[in-house]
PDB file of C-alpha atoms in Angstrom:
ATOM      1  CA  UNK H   1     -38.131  40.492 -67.544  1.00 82.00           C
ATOM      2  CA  UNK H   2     -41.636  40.258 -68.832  1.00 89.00           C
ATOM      3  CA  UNK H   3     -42.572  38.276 -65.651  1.00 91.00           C
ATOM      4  CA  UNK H   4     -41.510  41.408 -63.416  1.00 91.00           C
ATOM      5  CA  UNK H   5     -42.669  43.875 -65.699  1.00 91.00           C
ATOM      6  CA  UNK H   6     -46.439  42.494 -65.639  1.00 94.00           C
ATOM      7  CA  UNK H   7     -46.192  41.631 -61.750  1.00 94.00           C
ATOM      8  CA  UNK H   8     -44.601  45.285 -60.952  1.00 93.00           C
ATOM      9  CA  UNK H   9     -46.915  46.872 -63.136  1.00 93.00           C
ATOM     10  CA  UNK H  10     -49.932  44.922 -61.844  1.00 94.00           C
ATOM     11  CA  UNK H  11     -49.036  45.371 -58.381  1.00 94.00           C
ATOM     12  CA  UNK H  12     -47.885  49.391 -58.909  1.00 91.00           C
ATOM     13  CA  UNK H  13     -51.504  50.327 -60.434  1.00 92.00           C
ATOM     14  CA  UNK H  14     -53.355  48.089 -57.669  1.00 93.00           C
ATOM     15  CA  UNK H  15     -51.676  49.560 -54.831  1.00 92.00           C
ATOM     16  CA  UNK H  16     -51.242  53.321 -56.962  1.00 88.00           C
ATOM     17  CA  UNK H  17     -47.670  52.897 -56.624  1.00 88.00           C
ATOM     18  CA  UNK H  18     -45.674  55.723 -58.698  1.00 79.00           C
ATOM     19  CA  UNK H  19     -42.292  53.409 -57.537  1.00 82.00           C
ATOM     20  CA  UNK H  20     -43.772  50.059 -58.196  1.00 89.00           C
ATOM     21  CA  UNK H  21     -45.022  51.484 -61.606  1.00 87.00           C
ATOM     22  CA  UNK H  22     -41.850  52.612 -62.376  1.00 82.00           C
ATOM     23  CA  UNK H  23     -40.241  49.279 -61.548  1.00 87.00           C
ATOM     24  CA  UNK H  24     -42.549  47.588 -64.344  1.00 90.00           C
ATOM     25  CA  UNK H  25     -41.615  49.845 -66.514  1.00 84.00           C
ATOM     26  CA  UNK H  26     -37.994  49.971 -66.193  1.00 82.00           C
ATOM     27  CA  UNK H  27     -38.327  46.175 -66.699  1.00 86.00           C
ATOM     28  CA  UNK H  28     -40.163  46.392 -69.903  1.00 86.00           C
ATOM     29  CA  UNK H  29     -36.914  49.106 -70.816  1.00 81.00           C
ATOM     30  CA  UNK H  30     -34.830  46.496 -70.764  1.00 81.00           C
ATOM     31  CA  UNK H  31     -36.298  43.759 -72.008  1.00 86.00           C
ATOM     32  CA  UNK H  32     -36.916  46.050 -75.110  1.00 83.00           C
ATOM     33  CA  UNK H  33     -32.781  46.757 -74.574  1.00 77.00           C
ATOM     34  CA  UNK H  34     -31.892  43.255 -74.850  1.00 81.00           C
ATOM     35  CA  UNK H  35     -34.760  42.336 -77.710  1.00 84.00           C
ATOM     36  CA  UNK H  36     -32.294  45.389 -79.076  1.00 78.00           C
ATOM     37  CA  UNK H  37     -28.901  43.911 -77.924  1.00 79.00           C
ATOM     38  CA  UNK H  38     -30.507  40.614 -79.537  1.00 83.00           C
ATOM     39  CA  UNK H  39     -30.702  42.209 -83.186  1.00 81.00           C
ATOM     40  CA  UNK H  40     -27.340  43.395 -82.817  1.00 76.00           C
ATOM     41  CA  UNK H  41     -25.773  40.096 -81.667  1.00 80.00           C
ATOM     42  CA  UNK H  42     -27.732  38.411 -84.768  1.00 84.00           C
ATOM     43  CA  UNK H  43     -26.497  40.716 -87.284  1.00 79.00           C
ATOM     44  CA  UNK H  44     -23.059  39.809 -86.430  1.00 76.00           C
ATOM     45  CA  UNK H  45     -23.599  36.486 -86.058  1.00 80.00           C
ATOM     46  CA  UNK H  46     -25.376  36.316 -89.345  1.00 83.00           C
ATOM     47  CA  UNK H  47     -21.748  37.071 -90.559  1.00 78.00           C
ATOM     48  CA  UNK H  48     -23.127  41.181 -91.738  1.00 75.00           C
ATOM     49  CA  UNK H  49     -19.815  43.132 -93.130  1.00 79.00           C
ATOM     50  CA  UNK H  50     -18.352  45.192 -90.806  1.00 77.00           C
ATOM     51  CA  UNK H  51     -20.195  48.523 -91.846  1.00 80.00           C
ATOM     52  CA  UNK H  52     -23.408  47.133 -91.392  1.00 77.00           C
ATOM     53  CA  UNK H  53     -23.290  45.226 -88.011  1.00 73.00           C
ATOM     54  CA  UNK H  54     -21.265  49.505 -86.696  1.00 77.00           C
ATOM     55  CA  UNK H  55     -24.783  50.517 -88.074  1.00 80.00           C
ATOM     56  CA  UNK H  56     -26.926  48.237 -85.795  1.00 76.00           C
ATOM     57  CA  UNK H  57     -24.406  49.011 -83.382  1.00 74.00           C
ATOM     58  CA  UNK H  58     -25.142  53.104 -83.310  1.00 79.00           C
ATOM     59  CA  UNK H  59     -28.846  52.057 -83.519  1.00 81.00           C
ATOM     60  CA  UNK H  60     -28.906  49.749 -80.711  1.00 75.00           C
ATOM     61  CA  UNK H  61     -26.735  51.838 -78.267  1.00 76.00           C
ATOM     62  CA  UNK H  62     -29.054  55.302 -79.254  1.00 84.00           C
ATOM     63  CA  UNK H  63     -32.436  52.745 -78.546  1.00 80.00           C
ATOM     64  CA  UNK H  64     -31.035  51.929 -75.266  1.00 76.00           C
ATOM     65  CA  UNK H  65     -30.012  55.678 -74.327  1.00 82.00           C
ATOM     66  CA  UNK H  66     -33.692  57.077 -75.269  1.00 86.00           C
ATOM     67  CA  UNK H  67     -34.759  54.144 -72.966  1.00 81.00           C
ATOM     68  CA  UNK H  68     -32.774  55.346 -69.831  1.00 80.00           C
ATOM     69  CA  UNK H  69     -33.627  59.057 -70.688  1.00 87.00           C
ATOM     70  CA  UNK H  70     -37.369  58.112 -70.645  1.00 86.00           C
ATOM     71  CA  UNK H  71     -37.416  56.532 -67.164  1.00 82.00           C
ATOM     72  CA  UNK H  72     -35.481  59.902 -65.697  1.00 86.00           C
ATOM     73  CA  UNK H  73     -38.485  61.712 -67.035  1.00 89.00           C
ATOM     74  CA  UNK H  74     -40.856  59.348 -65.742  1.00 83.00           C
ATOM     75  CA  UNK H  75     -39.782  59.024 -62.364  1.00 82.00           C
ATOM     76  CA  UNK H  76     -38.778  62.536 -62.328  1.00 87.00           C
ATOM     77  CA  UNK H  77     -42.462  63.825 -63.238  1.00 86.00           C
ATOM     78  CA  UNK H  78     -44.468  61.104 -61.337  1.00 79.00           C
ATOM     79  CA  UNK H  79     -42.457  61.428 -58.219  1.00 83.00           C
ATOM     80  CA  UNK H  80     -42.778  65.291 -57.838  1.00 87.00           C
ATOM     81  CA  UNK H  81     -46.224  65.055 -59.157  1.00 83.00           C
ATOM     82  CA  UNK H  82     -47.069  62.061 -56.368  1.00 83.00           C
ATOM     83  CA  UNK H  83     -45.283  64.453 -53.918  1.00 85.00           C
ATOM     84  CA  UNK H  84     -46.794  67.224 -54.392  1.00 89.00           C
ATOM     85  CA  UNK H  85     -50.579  65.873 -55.003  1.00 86.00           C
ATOM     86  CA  UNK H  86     -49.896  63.706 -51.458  1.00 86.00           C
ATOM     87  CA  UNK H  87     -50.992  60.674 -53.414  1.00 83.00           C
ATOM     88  CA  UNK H  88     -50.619  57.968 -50.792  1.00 89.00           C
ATOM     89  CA  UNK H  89     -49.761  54.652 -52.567  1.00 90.00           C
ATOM     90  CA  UNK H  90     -51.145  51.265 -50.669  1.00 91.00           C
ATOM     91  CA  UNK H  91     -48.856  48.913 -49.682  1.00 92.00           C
ATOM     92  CA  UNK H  92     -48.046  45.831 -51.680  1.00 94.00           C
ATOM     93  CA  UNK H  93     -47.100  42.261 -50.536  1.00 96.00           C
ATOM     94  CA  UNK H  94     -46.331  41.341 -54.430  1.00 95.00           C
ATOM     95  CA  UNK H  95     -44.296  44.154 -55.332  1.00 93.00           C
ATOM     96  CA  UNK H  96     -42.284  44.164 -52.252  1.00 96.00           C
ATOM     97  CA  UNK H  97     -41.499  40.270 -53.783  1.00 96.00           C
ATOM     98  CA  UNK H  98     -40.849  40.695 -56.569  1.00 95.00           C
ATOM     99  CA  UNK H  99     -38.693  43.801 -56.008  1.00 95.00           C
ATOM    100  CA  UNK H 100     -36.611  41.120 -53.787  1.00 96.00           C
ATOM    101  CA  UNK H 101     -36.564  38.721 -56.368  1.00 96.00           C
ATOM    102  CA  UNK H 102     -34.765  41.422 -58.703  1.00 95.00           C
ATOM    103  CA  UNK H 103     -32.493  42.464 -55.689  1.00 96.00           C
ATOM    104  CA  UNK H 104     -30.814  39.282 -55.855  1.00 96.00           C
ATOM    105  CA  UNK H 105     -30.659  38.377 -59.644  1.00 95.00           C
ATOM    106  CA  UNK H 106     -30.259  41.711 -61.520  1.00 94.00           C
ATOM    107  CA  UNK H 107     -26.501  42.232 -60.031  1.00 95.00           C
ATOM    108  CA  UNK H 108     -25.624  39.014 -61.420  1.00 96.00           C
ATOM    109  CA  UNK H 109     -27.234  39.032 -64.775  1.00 94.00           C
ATOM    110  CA  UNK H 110     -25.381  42.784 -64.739  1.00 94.00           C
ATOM    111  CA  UNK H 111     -21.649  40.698 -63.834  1.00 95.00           C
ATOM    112  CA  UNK H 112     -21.967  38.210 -66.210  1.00 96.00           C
ATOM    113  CA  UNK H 113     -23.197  40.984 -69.173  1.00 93.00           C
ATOM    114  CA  UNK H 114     -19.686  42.468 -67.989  1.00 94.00           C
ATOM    115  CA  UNK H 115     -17.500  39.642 -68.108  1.00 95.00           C
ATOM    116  CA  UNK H 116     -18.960  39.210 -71.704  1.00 92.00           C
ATOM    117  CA  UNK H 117     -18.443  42.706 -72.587  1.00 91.00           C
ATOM    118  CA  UNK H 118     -14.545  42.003 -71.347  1.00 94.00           C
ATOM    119  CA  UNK H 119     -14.382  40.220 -74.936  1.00 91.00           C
ATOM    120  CA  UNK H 120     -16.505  42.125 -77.340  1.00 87.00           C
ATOM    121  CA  UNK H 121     -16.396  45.646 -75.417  1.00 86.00           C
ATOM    122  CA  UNK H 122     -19.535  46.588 -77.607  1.00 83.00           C
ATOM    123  CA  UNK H 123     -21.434  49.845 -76.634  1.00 79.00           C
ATOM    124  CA  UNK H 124     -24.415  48.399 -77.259  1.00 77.00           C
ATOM    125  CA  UNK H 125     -24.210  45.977 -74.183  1.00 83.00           C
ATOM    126  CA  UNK H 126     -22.469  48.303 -72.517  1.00 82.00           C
ATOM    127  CA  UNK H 127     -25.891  50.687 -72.488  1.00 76.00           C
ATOM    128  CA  UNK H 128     -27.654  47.494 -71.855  1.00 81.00           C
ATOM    129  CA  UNK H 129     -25.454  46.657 -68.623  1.00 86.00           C
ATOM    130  CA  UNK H 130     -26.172  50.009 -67.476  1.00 80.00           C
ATOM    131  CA  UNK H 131     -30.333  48.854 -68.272  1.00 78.00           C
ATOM    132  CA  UNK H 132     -29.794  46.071 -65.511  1.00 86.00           C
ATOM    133  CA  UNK H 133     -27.526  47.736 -63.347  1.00 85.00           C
ATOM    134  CA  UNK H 134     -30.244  50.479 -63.142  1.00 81.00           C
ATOM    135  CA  UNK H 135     -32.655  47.429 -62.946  1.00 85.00           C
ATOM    136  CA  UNK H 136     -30.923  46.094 -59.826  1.00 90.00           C
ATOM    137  CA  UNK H 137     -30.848  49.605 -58.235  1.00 86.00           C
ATOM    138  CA  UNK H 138     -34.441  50.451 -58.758  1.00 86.00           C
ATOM    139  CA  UNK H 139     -35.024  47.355 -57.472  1.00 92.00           C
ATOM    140  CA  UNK H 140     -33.352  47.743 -53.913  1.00 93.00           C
ATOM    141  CA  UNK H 141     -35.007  51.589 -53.530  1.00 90.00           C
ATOM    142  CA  UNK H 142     -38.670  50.002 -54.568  1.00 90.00           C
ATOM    143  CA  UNK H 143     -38.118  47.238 -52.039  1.00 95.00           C
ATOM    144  CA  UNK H 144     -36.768  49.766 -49.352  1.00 95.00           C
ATOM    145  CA  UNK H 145     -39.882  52.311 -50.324  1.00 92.00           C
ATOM    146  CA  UNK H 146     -42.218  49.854 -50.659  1.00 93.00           C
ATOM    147  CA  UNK H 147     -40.920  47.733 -47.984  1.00 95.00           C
ATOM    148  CA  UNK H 148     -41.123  50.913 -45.513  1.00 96.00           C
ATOM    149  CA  UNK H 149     -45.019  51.681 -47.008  1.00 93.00           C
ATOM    150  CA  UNK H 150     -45.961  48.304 -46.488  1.00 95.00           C
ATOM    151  CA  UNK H 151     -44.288  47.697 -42.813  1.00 96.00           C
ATOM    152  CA  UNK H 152     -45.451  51.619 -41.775  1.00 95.00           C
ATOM    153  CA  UNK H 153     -47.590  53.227 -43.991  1.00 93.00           C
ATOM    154  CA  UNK H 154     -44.731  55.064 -44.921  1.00 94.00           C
ATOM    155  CA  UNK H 155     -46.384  56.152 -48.637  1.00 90.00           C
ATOM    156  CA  UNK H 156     -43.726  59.328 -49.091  1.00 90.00           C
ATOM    157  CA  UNK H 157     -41.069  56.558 -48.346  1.00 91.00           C
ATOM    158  CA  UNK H 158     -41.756  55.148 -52.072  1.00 87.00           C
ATOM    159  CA  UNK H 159     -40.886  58.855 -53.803  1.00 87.00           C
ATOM    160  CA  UNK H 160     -38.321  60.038 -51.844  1.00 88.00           C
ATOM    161  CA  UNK H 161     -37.113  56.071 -53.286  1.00 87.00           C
ATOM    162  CA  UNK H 162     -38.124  56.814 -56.436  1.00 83.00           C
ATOM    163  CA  UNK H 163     -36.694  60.770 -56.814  1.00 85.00           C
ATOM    164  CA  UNK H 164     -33.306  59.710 -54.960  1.00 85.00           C
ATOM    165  CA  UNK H 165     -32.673  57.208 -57.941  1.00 81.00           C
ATOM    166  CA  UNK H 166     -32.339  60.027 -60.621  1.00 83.00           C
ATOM    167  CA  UNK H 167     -29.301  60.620 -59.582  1.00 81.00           C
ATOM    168  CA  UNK H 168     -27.945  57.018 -60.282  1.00 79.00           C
ATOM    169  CA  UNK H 169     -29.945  56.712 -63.427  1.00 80.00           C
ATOM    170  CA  UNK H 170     -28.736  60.128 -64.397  1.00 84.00           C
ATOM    171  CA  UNK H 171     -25.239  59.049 -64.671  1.00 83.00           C
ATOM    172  CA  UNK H 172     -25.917  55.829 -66.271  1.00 77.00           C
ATOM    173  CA  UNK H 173     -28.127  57.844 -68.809  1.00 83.00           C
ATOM    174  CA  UNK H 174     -25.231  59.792 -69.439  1.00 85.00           C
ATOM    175  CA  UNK H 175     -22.656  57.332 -70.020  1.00 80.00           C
ATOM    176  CA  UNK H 176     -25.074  55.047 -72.618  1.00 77.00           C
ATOM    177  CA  UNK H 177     -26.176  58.904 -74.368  1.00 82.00           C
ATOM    178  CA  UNK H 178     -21.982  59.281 -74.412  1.00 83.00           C
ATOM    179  CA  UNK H 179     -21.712  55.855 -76.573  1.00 77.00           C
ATOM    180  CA  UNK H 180     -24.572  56.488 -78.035  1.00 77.00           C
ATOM    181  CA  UNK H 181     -22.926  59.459 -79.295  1.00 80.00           C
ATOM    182  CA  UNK H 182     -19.699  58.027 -80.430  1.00 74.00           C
ATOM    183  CA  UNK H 183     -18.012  58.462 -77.549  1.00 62.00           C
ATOM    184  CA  UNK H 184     -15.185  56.427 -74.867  1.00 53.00           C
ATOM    185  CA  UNK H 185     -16.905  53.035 -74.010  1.00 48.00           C
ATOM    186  CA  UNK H 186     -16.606  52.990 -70.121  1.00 50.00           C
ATOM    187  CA  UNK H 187     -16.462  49.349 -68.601  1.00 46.00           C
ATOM    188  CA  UNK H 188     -15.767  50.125 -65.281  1.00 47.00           C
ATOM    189  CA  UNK H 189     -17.417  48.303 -62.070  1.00 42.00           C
ATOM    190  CA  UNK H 190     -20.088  49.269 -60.195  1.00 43.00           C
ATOM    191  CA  UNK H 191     -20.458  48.147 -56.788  1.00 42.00           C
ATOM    192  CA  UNK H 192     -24.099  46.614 -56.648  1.00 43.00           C
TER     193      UNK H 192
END
């Protein structure tokens, strides 16, 4: 994760990719979700009592739900505001690679976070399942928008990308703010 977040980031402000940008920094959400997810697994590994390790678990869930909420803004602001100003983002060989890289290793990082889930159906990695599946999403519209920039100067290609994501993220912004808030852990599959 900190690999892609300094590549997507690096590549996003040399090419004044909003999309790219927003790539980096989704990565750098959830690496801070699983640092997160890490604390919580430690506490109850460290053998905490029960009321303590439900503690980490609120805290942990509510980290990774601010997380999500922030990239909606982000990508909600930048893309309109990119839009709008007709900012017309270079293309980029790098990002369009690593953006491929992601497409193929986010969905299964996202299974296997699922299969574990199966057994400890915590909300905590359930928000952080919906970090990677959000991950491996972002990561097929910022190849497809930076893919279409690059190949044909396409530069609106990378926010209409970036703006048509919001409504994936929404949901899964809703769902972790739902456990965040106590609610129904949901577990179900999403087709990546």
């Amino acid at each position: 994760m900190s690999a892609e977040a300094v590549l997507a980031i690096g590549a996003g402000i040399a090419a004044r990719s909003v999309l790219l940008t927003a790539f980096g920094f989704d990565s750098v959400i959830e690496l801070l979700s699983g640092v997160t997810l890490l604390w919580r697994l430690s506490s109850e590994a460290r053998g905490s009592v029960p009321t303590h390790i439900e503690g980490v678990e609120r805290r942990a869930t509510v980290v990774s739900a601010v997380l999500l909420a922030l990239l909606c803004v982000y990508l909600l602001l930048v893309g309109l505001g990119g839009l709008i100003a007709r900012l017309h983002p270079e293309g980029s060989a790098l990002g369009v690679a690593v953006a491929a890289a992601a497409v193929v290793v986010m969905p299964v990082l996202a299974w296997r976070k699922r299969r574990v889930n199966l057994i400890i159906r915590s909300p905590a990695l359930r928000a952080d399942i919906a970090e990677t599946v959000t991950c491996a999403y972002l990561a097929a519209a910022t190849l497809a928008g930076a893919g279409l920039n690059l190949a044909f100067g396409w530069w609106w290609a990378e926010y209409a990308a970036a703006l048509a994501l919001l409504a994936f993220i929404g949901l899964e912004t809703k769902e972790a703010v739902e456990a965040a808030r106590g609610g129904e852990l949901h577990d179900h599959e999403v087709d990546l």
